């Protein structure tokens, strides 16, 4: 079984910064794409950023130039550096990983979510 454990959320003022971390653990052969999603109250979960094992990234337009996704393959960890935060960034942030299991199946796993609140 694979677990994703997130950390780093909290309350921050507009213009501030936060860094989210998500560590994967358990029995797995490798991790393919990793990403961050967010879900604001009353809205659907949407993609924020994704990163391939080789480091290629993609971002939703609303966070380009403000957020940076990165990963440490040796630690099975993905990060999201969030700068110049805006109130509209307030949401529960979830990490996601496409994991190849020991039996060579590819399964998608989710973290438990971490609350990010941007408010003065």
XYZ file of N, CA and C in Angstrom:
360
model
N 0.849 -1.189 0.000
C 0.000 0.000 0.000
C 0.882 1.235 0.000
N 0.457 2.252 -0.737
C 1.211 3.498 -0.848
C 0.464 4.599 -0.106
N 1.198 5.407 0.615
C 0.616 6.562 1.315
C 1.300 7.837 0.874
N 0.508 8.884 0.731
C 1.027 10.222 0.457
C 0.690 11.098 1.656
N 1.709 11.689 2.251
C 1.519 12.528 3.437
C 1.944 13.945 3.104
N 0.996 14.869 3.251
C 1.233 16.274 2.917
C 1.519 17.080 4.174
N 2.222 18.175 3.982
C 2.466 19.111 5.074
C 2.720 20.496 4.488
N 2.605 21.516 5.338
C 2.992 22.857 4.930
C 1.876 23.845 4.727
N 0.638 23.429 4.857
C -0.456 24.377 4.686
C -0.571 25.308 5.874
N -1.489 26.268 5.773
C -1.702 27.187 6.870
C -2.373 28.459 6.439
N -2.327 29.448 7.337
C -2.915 30.756 7.091
C -1.800 31.741 6.741
N -1.990 32.489 5.672
C -0.984 33.449 5.241
C -1.685 34.693 4.701
N -1.039 35.832 4.849
C -1.603 37.076 4.334
C -1.414 37.175 2.823
N -2.253 37.924 2.144
C -2.054 38.142 0.703
C -0.644 38.660 0.421
N -0.039 38.102 -0.625
C 1.340 38.446 -0.959
C 2.371 37.567 -0.294
N 1.941 36.753 0.636
C 2.862 35.884 1.360
C 3.192 34.611 0.601
N 3.969 33.756 1.267
C 4.442 32.510 0.651
C 4.200 31.321 1.568
N 4.031 30.173 0.948
C 3.960 28.894 1.645
C 4.646 27.843 0.787
N 5.155 26.807 1.445
C 5.739 25.683 0.725
C 5.072 24.398 1.194
N 4.443 23.703 0.253
C 3.809 22.431 0.541
C 4.765 21.290 0.196
N 4.693 20.229 0.986
C 5.476 19.027 0.725
C 4.553 17.826 0.727
N 4.918 16.813 -0.046
C 4.136 15.582 -0.087
C 5.114 14.426 -0.277
N 5.184 13.547 0.718
C 6.102 12.420 0.686
C 5.331 11.121 0.468
N 5.800 10.335 -0.487
C 5.201 9.035 -0.772
C 5.995 7.940 -0.081
N 5.276 6.979 0.482
C 5.936 5.855 1.150
C 5.135 4.587 0.909
N 5.797 3.447 1.101
C 5.131 2.175 0.908
C 5.811 1.347 -0.154
N 5.130 0.286 -0.529
C 5.694 -0.646 -1.486
C 5.408 -0.190 -2.914
N 6.438 0.200 -3.643
C 6.255 0.664 -5.018
C 7.518 0.439 -5.821
N 7.335 0.285 -7.135
C 8.474 0.101 -8.020
C 9.048 1.450 -8.430
N 8.157 2.377 -8.823
C 8.593 3.708 -9.215
C 7.401 4.657 -9.157
N 7.711 5.951 -9.249
C 6.660 6.972 -9.299
C 6.753 7.689 -10.630
N 5.657 7.763 -11.351
C 5.609 8.476 -12.610
C 5.301 9.951 -12.339
N 4.260 10.479 -12.922
C 3.928 11.880 -12.700
C 3.449 12.137 -11.280
N 3.776 13.328 -10.800
C 3.281 13.789 -9.504
C 2.665 15.171 -9.714
N 1.690 15.494 -8.899
C 1.040 16.786 -9.109
C 0.331 17.303 -7.880
N -0.071 18.550 -7.992
C -0.869 19.204 -6.956
C -2.194 19.656 -7.551
N -3.243 19.423 -6.805
C -4.592 19.842 -7.160
C -5.132 20.665 -5.990
N -6.192 21.416 -6.253
C -6.828 22.151 -5.170
C -8.337 22.155 -5.345
N -8.999 22.285 -4.204
C -10.457 22.302 -4.206
C -10.925 23.391 -3.262
N -11.486 24.433 -3.828
C -12.069 25.504 -3.029
C -13.446 25.079 -2.537
N -13.910 25.717 -1.486
C -15.195 25.362 -0.887
C -16.315 25.477 -1.912
N -17.048 24.406 -2.104
C -18.170 24.413 -3.018
C -17.819 24.261 -4.483
N -16.537 24.016 -4.753
C -16.100 23.887 -6.146
C -15.453 22.524 -6.383
N -15.223 22.209 -7.646
C -14.602 20.941 -7.997
C -13.086 21.010 -7.801
N -12.481 19.850 -7.645
C -11.033 19.758 -7.551
C -10.414 20.007 -8.928
N -9.418 20.870 -8.989
C -8.789 21.205 -10.266
C -7.270 21.096 -10.173
N -6.655 20.897 -11.319
C -5.207 20.771 -11.387
C -4.532 22.111 -11.139
N -3.439 22.086 -10.364
C -2.619 23.275 -10.152
C -1.311 23.148 -10.941
N -0.611 22.040 -10.738
C 0.687 21.845 -11.393
C 1.035 20.366 -11.395
N 1.795 19.958 -12.416
C 2.257 18.579 -12.500
C 3.728 18.563 -12.878
N 4.402 17.454 -12.553
C 5.819 17.315 -12.859
C 6.114 15.861 -13.188
N 6.905 15.650 -14.245
C 7.289 14.306 -14.649
C 8.531 13.864 -13.874
N 8.877 12.581 -13.958
C 10.092 12.131 -13.280
C 11.336 12.870 -13.758
N 11.329 13.292 -14.999
C 12.474 14.010 -15.545
C 12.493 15.488 -15.232
N 11.423 15.993 -14.618
C 11.391 17.387 -14.202
C 10.614 18.325 -15.101
N 9.977 17.815 -16.130
C 9.126 18.680 -16.965
C 7.888 19.061 -16.172
N 7.488 20.335 -16.312
C 6.387 20.847 -15.507
C 5.304 21.474 -16.360
N 4.130 21.573 -15.771
C 3.016 22.256 -16.408
C 2.170 22.873 -15.309
N 1.654 24.085 -15.576
C 0.900 24.819 -14.566
C -0.417 25.326 -15.137
N -1.401 25.469 -14.279
C -2.616 26.161 -14.670
C -2.258 27.646 -14.824
N -2.900 28.326 -15.747
C -2.523 29.712 -16.066
C -2.553 30.627 -14.841
N -3.483 30.416 -13.950
C -3.675 31.339 -12.827
C -2.519 31.332 -11.822
N -1.635 30.321 -11.876
C -0.523 30.270 -10.924
C 0.831 30.430 -11.599
N 0.860 30.524 -12.913
C 2.136 30.658 -13.626
C 2.874 31.906 -13.163
N 4.160 31.747 -12.889
C 4.973 32.856 -12.422
C 4.915 33.062 -10.919
N 3.999 32.381 -10.237
C 3.879 32.516 -8.780
C 4.187 31.207 -8.052
N 3.787 30.084 -8.635
C 3.982 28.778 -8.008
C 5.083 28.012 -8.752
N 5.829 27.196 -8.003
C 6.848 26.344 -8.593
C 6.717 24.941 -8.019
N 6.558 23.968 -8.909
C 6.516 22.575 -8.489
C 7.896 21.964 -8.706
N 8.306 21.117 -7.764
C 9.591 20.431 -7.889
C 9.465 19.072 -7.206
N 10.444 18.219 -7.439
C 10.411 16.904 -6.808
C 11.813 16.418 -6.511
N 11.913 15.597 -5.483
C 13.155 14.935 -5.121
C 12.898 13.439 -5.292
N 13.375 12.881 -6.387
C 13.077 11.484 -6.690
C 13.684 10.539 -5.656
N 14.820 10.910 -5.093
C 15.460 10.054 -4.089
C 14.623 9.962 -2.815
N 13.861 11.017 -2.543
C 13.019 11.056 -1.341
C 11.552 10.786 -1.648
N 11.233 10.528 -2.916
C 9.827 10.296 -3.311
C 8.928 11.429 -2.822
N 9.406 12.641 -3.000
C 8.716 13.809 -2.454
C 8.504 14.852 -3.541
N 7.324 15.468 -3.513
C 7.007 16.568 -4.419
C 6.720 17.802 -3.572
N 7.115 18.957 -4.096
C 6.955 20.222 -3.390
C 6.154 21.200 -4.247
N 5.526 22.155 -3.570
C 4.882 23.264 -4.264
C 5.230 24.543 -3.519
N 6.086 25.341 -4.131
C 6.427 26.652 -3.574
C 5.424 27.657 -4.096
N 4.723 28.297 -3.199
C 3.671 29.237 -3.571
C 4.045 30.639 -3.098
N 4.253 31.539 -4.035
C 4.602 32.927 -3.735
C 3.492 33.854 -4.202
N 3.527 35.078 -3.708
C 2.540 36.093 -4.108
C 1.119 35.544 -4.008
N 0.829 34.946 -2.888
C -0.469 34.284 -2.720
C -1.598 35.306 -2.718
N -2.722 34.882 -3.279
C -3.918 35.703 -3.385
C -5.070 35.030 -2.646
N -6.068 35.794 -2.238
C -7.223 35.173 -1.560
C -7.864 34.063 -2.384
N -7.840 34.207 -3.710
C -8.455 33.186 -4.562
C -7.652 31.889 -4.611
N -6.470 31.866 -3.999
C -5.706 30.629 -3.880
C -6.172 29.794 -2.687
N -7.059 30.338 -1.889
C -7.570 29.611 -0.728
C -8.290 28.343 -1.166
N -7.859 27.219 -0.618
C -8.421 25.918 -0.995
C -7.764 24.827 -0.158
N -8.313 23.632 -0.272
C -7.607 22.447 0.218
C -6.738 21.944 -0.928
N -5.463 21.771 -0.660
C -4.517 21.326 -1.680
C -4.218 19.838 -1.480
N -4.307 19.094 -2.578
C -4.077 17.652 -2.565
C -2.900 17.307 -3.476
N -2.055 16.413 -3.028
C -1.041 15.905 -3.934
C -1.514 14.580 -4.534
N -0.980 14.290 -5.684
C -1.347 13.097 -6.431
C -0.091 12.471 -7.018
N -0.052 11.147 -7.039
C 1.099 10.457 -7.635
C 0.610 9.242 -8.407
N 1.140 9.084 -9.603
C 0.894 7.871 -10.395
C 2.030 6.907 -10.103
N 1.707 5.846 -9.397
C 2.714 4.929 -8.875
C 2.686 3.611 -9.633
N 3.863 3.139 -10.045
C 3.963 1.800 -10.596
C 4.263 0.855 -9.436
N 3.364 -0.106 -9.230
C 3.507 -1.022 -8.102
C 4.549 -2.094 -8.410
N 4.841 -2.881 -7.404
C 5.788 -3.981 -7.576
C 5.316 -4.931 -8.674
N 4.017 -5.090 -8.798
C 3.452 -5.972 -9.825
C 3.294 -5.280 -11.171
N 3.833 -4.028 -11.284
C 3.885 -3.267 -12.538
C 2.535 -2.727 -12.958
N 1.621 -2.594 -12.012
C 0.387 -1.870 -12.276
C 0.621 -0.399 -11.964
N -0.051 0.490 -12.717
C 0.043 1.924 -12.437
C -1.249 2.367 -11.766
N -1.131 2.842 -10.545
C -2.288 3.262 -9.759
C -2.109 4.716 -9.334
N -3.204 5.421 -9.207
C -3.171 6.826 -8.799
C -3.518 6.939 -7.320
N -2.680 7.647 -6.590
C -2.887 7.825 -5.152
C -3.031 9.312 -4.826
N -3.793 9.577 -3.755
C -4.028 10.942 -3.304
C -3.596 11.121 -1.861
N -3.115 12.316 -1.548
C -2.871 12.678 -0.170
C -4.168 13.046 0.526
N -4.060 13.344 1.825
C -5.248 13.621 2.624
C -5.715 15.069 2.477
N -4.894 15.908 1.901
C -5.252 17.314 1.715
C -4.715 18.192 2.832
N -4.326 19.400 2.466
C -3.863 20.382 3.448
C -4.492 21.735 3.121
N -5.004 22.393 4.144
C -5.725 23.648 3.949
C -4.752 24.808 3.775
N -4.989 25.589 2.736
C -4.269 26.842 2.529
C -5.295 27.961 2.547
N -5.110 28.914 3.453
C -6.014 30.044 3.571
C -5.223 31.335 3.413
N -5.636 32.153 2.445
C -4.971 33.430 2.192
C -5.946 34.539 2.582
N -5.621 35.214 3.655
C -6.540 36.227 4.184
C -5.785 37.211 5.058
N -6.259 38.449 5.049
C -5.670 39.459 5.927
C -6.447 39.551 7.234
